[in-house]
GROMACS .gro file of C-alpha atoms in nm:
model
  179
    1GLU     CA    1   0.872   3.415   0.441
    2LYS     CA    2   0.854   3.401   0.061
    3GLY     CA    3   1.200   3.354  -0.092
    4ASP     CA    4   1.358   3.210   0.225
    5GLU     CA    5   1.571   2.897   0.194
    6VAL     CA    6   1.631   2.599   0.418
    7THR     CA    7   1.927   2.372   0.338
    8ILE     CA    8   1.976   2.019   0.468
    9THR     CA    9   2.344   1.927   0.496
   10ALA     CA   10   2.548   1.616   0.574
   11GLY     CA   11   2.847   1.712   0.787
   12GLU     CA   12   3.052   2.027   0.761
   13ALA     CA   13   3.171   2.214   0.453
   14ALA     CA   14   3.534   2.184   0.347
   15GLY     CA   15   3.754   2.451   0.504
   16ILE     CA   16   4.004   2.679   0.326
   17ALA     CA   17   4.301   2.459   0.424
   18TRP     CA   18   4.137   2.145   0.284
   19ILE     CA   19   4.044   2.323  -0.042
   20ALA     CA   20   4.405   2.450  -0.080
   21CYS     CA   21   4.543   2.097  -0.027
   22ALA     CA   22   4.295   1.950  -0.274
   23ALA     CA   23   4.384   2.216  -0.535
   24CYS     CA   24   4.754   2.128  -0.513
   25SER     CA   25   4.710   1.751  -0.527
   26SER     CA   26   4.592   1.513  -0.794
   27ARG     CA   27   4.270   1.480  -0.596
   28ARG     CA   28   4.052   1.755  -0.737
   29ALA     CA   29   3.729   1.669  -0.554
   30PHE     CA   30   3.570   1.949  -0.355
   31TRP     CA   31   3.324   1.798  -0.113
   32CYS     CA   32   2.994   1.983  -0.079
   33PRO     CA   33   2.779   1.881   0.219
   34ARG     CA   34   2.455   2.022   0.071
   35VAL     CA   35   2.194   1.747   0.036
   36LEU     CA   36   1.874   1.941  -0.031
   37THR     CA   37   1.773   2.306  -0.051
   38LEU     CA   38   1.410   2.407  -0.005
   39ARG     CA   39   1.304   2.751  -0.127
   40LEU     CA   40   0.963   2.892  -0.029
   41THR     CA   41   0.769   3.020  -0.329
   42GLY     CA   42   0.444   3.117  -0.158
   43LEU     CA   43   0.236   2.925  -0.413
   44LEU     CA   44   0.074   2.660  -0.191
   45PRO     CA   45  -0.021   2.664   0.175
   46LEU     CA   46   0.125   2.392   0.396
   47VAL     CA   47  -0.221   2.269   0.502
   48THR     CA   48  -0.491   2.280   0.236
   49ASP     CA   49  -0.792   2.143   0.430
   50ASN     CA   50  -0.920   2.180   0.782
   51LEU     CA   51  -0.879   1.867   0.991
   52PRO     CA   52  -1.196   1.727   1.150
   53MET     CA   53  -1.242   1.782   1.523
   54ARG     CA   54  -1.334   1.413   1.561
   55LEU     CA   55  -1.355   1.114   1.331
   56LEU     CA   56  -1.700   0.977   1.255
   57ALA     CA   57  -1.786   0.611   1.214
   58ASP     CA   58  -1.775   0.499   0.851
   59GLN     CA   59  -2.103   0.473   0.667
   60LEU     CA   60  -1.995   0.136   0.538
   61LEU     CA   61  -2.301  -0.032   0.398
   62ASP     CA   62  -2.510   0.226   0.218
   63GLY     CA   63  -2.659  -0.045   0.000
   64SER     CA   64  -2.606  -0.411  -0.060
   65ALA     CA   65  -2.264  -0.568  -0.035
   66SER     CA   66  -2.199  -0.906  -0.189
   67ARG     CA   67  -1.994  -1.175  -0.022
   68THR     CA   68  -1.699  -1.345  -0.186
   69ALA     CA   69  -1.530  -1.644  -0.025
   70ILE     CA   70  -1.162  -1.688  -0.100
   71SER     CA   71  -0.960  -1.983   0.022
   72ALA     CA   72  -0.585  -1.944  -0.013
   73GLY     CA   73  -0.375  -2.251  -0.063
   74GLU     CA   74  -0.658  -2.504  -0.018
   75GLY     CA   75  -0.505  -2.836  -0.119
   76GLY     CA   76  -0.176  -2.656  -0.182
   77VAL     CA   77  -0.289  -2.483  -0.502
   78GLY     CA   78  -0.404  -2.133  -0.592
   79ILE     CA   79  -0.716  -1.953  -0.473
   80ASN     CA   80  -1.035  -2.157  -0.433
   81GLY     CA   81  -0.849  -2.452  -0.586
   82ALA     CA   82  -0.765  -2.268  -0.909
   83ILE     CA   83  -0.422  -2.155  -1.022
   84TRP     CA   84  -0.413  -1.797  -1.147
   85ASP     CA   85  -0.482  -1.758  -1.516
   86MET     CA   86  -0.411  -1.412  -1.655
   87ASN     CA   87  -0.678  -1.469  -1.922
   88ARG     CA   88  -0.953  -1.535  -1.663
   89ILE     CA   89  -1.147  -1.276  -1.461
   90ASP     CA   90  -1.234  -1.427  -1.121
   91VAL     CA   91  -1.428  -1.142  -0.959
   92GLN     CA   92  -1.642  -0.881  -1.134
   93ALA     CA   93  -1.756  -0.568  -0.951
   94GLN     CA   94  -1.893  -0.230  -1.054
   95GLN     CA   95  -1.686   0.080  -0.983
   96GLY     CA   96  -1.805   0.247  -0.662
   97THR     CA   97  -1.938  -0.074  -0.503
   98ARG     CA   98  -1.829  -0.255  -0.188
   99GLU     CA   99  -1.799  -0.627  -0.127
  100ARG     CA  100  -1.746  -0.833   0.185
  101TRP     CA  101  -1.469  -1.084   0.126
  102ASN     CA  102  -1.421  -1.379   0.359
  103ILE     CA  103  -1.061  -1.495   0.321
  104HIS     CA  104  -0.938  -1.823   0.467
  105ALA     CA  105  -0.574  -1.931   0.467
  106ASP     CA  106  -0.533  -2.297   0.557
  107THR     CA  107  -0.156  -2.280   0.581
  108PRO     CA  108   0.000  -2.226   0.923
  109GLN     CA  109   0.190  -1.919   0.802
  110VAL     CA  110   0.063  -1.564   0.790
  111VAL     CA  111  -0.037  -1.478   0.433
  112PRO     CA  112  -0.028  -1.115   0.320
  113TYR     CA  113  -0.293  -1.033   0.060
  114SER     CA  114  -0.279  -0.728  -0.160
  115GLY     CA  115  -0.552  -0.565  -0.357
  116ARG     CA  116  -0.363  -0.310  -0.561
  117ALA     CA  117  -0.538   0.027  -0.590
  118VAL     CA  118  -0.846  -0.112  -0.412
  119PRO     CA  119  -0.869  -0.023  -0.043
  120ASP     CA  120  -1.007  -0.266   0.211
  121GLN     CA  121  -1.099  -0.264   0.578
  122THR     CA  122  -1.051  -0.558   0.810
  123ARG     CA  123  -1.394  -0.613   0.964
  124GLN     CA  124  -1.344  -0.934   1.163
  125ARG     CA  125  -1.077  -1.174   1.272
  126ARG     CA  126  -1.107  -1.446   1.532
  127ALA     CA  127  -1.166  -1.155   1.769
  128GLN     CA  128  -1.210  -0.781   1.716
  129PRO     CA  129  -0.965  -0.626   1.468
  130MET     CA  130  -0.651  -0.481   1.626
  131ALA     CA  131  -0.601  -0.104   1.612
  132GLU     CA  132  -0.350  -0.139   1.328
  133ASP     CA  133  -0.613  -0.324   1.120
  134ARG     CA  134  -0.862  -0.037   1.132
  135GLY     CA  135  -0.887   0.208   0.844
  136TRP     CA  136  -0.854   0.156   0.471
  137LYS     CA  137  -0.552  -0.051   0.363
  138ASP     CA  138  -0.428  -0.223   0.050
  139THR     CA  139  -0.266  -0.515   0.233
  140VAL     CA  140  -0.400  -0.745   0.504
  141TRP     CA  141  -0.234  -1.024   0.700
  142VAL     CA  142  -0.444  -1.341   0.683
  143ASP     CA  143  -0.394  -1.600   0.954
  144GLY     CA  144  -0.697  -1.828   0.957
  145ASP     CA  145  -1.018  -1.641   0.871
  146VAL     CA  146  -1.052  -1.270   0.796
  147GLU     CA  147  -1.352  -1.070   0.675
  148LEU     CA  148  -1.272  -0.764   0.462
  149LEU     CA  149  -1.482  -0.484   0.326
  150VAL     CA  150  -1.336  -0.417  -0.020
  151TYR     CA  151  -1.416  -0.090  -0.196
  152PHE     CA  152  -1.386  -0.084  -0.576
  153ASN     CA  153  -1.325   0.286  -0.632
  154GLN     CA  154  -1.086   0.265  -0.930
  155PRO     CA  155  -1.185   0.188  -1.290
  156THR     CA  156  -1.058  -0.140  -1.434
  157SER     CA  157  -1.100  -0.317  -1.765
  158GLU     CA  158  -1.045  -0.656  -1.923
  159HIS     CA  159  -0.700  -0.538  -2.032
  160PHE     CA  160  -0.609  -0.384  -1.693
  161PRO     CA  161  -0.791  -0.592  -1.429
  162PHE     CA  162  -0.779  -0.551  -1.053
  163LEU     CA  163  -0.536  -0.808  -0.907
  164TYR     CA  164  -0.533  -0.971  -0.566
  165TYR     CA  165  -0.261  -1.212  -0.464
  166SER     CA  166  -0.042  -1.353  -0.192
  167GLN     CA  167   0.287  -1.175  -0.139
  168THR     CA  168   0.439  -1.489   0.012
  169LEU     CA  169   0.677  -1.625  -0.253
  170GLU     CA  170   0.589  -1.991  -0.191
  171MET     CA  171   0.217  -1.913  -0.225
  172ALA     CA  172   0.271  -1.701  -0.538
  173ASP     CA  173   0.469  -1.986  -0.696
  174ARG     CA  174   0.162  -2.208  -0.646
  175GLY     CA  175  -0.059  -1.962  -0.836
  176THR     CA  176  -0.221  -1.790  -0.538
  177ALA     CA  177  -0.352  -1.488  -0.728
  178GLY     CA  178  -0.672  -1.374  -0.889
  179SER     CA  179  -0.810  -1.097  -1.106
   0.00000   0.00000   0.00000
């Protein structure tokens, strides 16, 4: 109902006896257990859109998708043998396009890759993608070979390029990043 409140508390409120003791002592703190109060205003509905009855398969390739091969840590250095240079653009794509990226990590460890603000879908691993790999993500665990469908839906520029990189500290220290 509009105007109603819900309060989240931590513990119980201080009783009259505790308040009287605190008022007479040098300790003047009155403990309030209120953490958060929510007040309904009636401005926005809780659910704004109807949920679909069933999920449809993605229309993934409604045109051509280029392929980009990325090798992480090949020879112990960078991506595709190059250390990241913030003044170099490694991959150029038009906004609204999709690319298939084949990522290979030759190190025995699992390498997390992030494409900030650019969603991707894991399309293939050594076997079918696990359930947790399905759907659009911004991070993927690379152990061996992985094929991603990368969707460039955000605008970028020379001054604010899209970045992709390893989140493993040892790999990042060796320049495993690109733009």
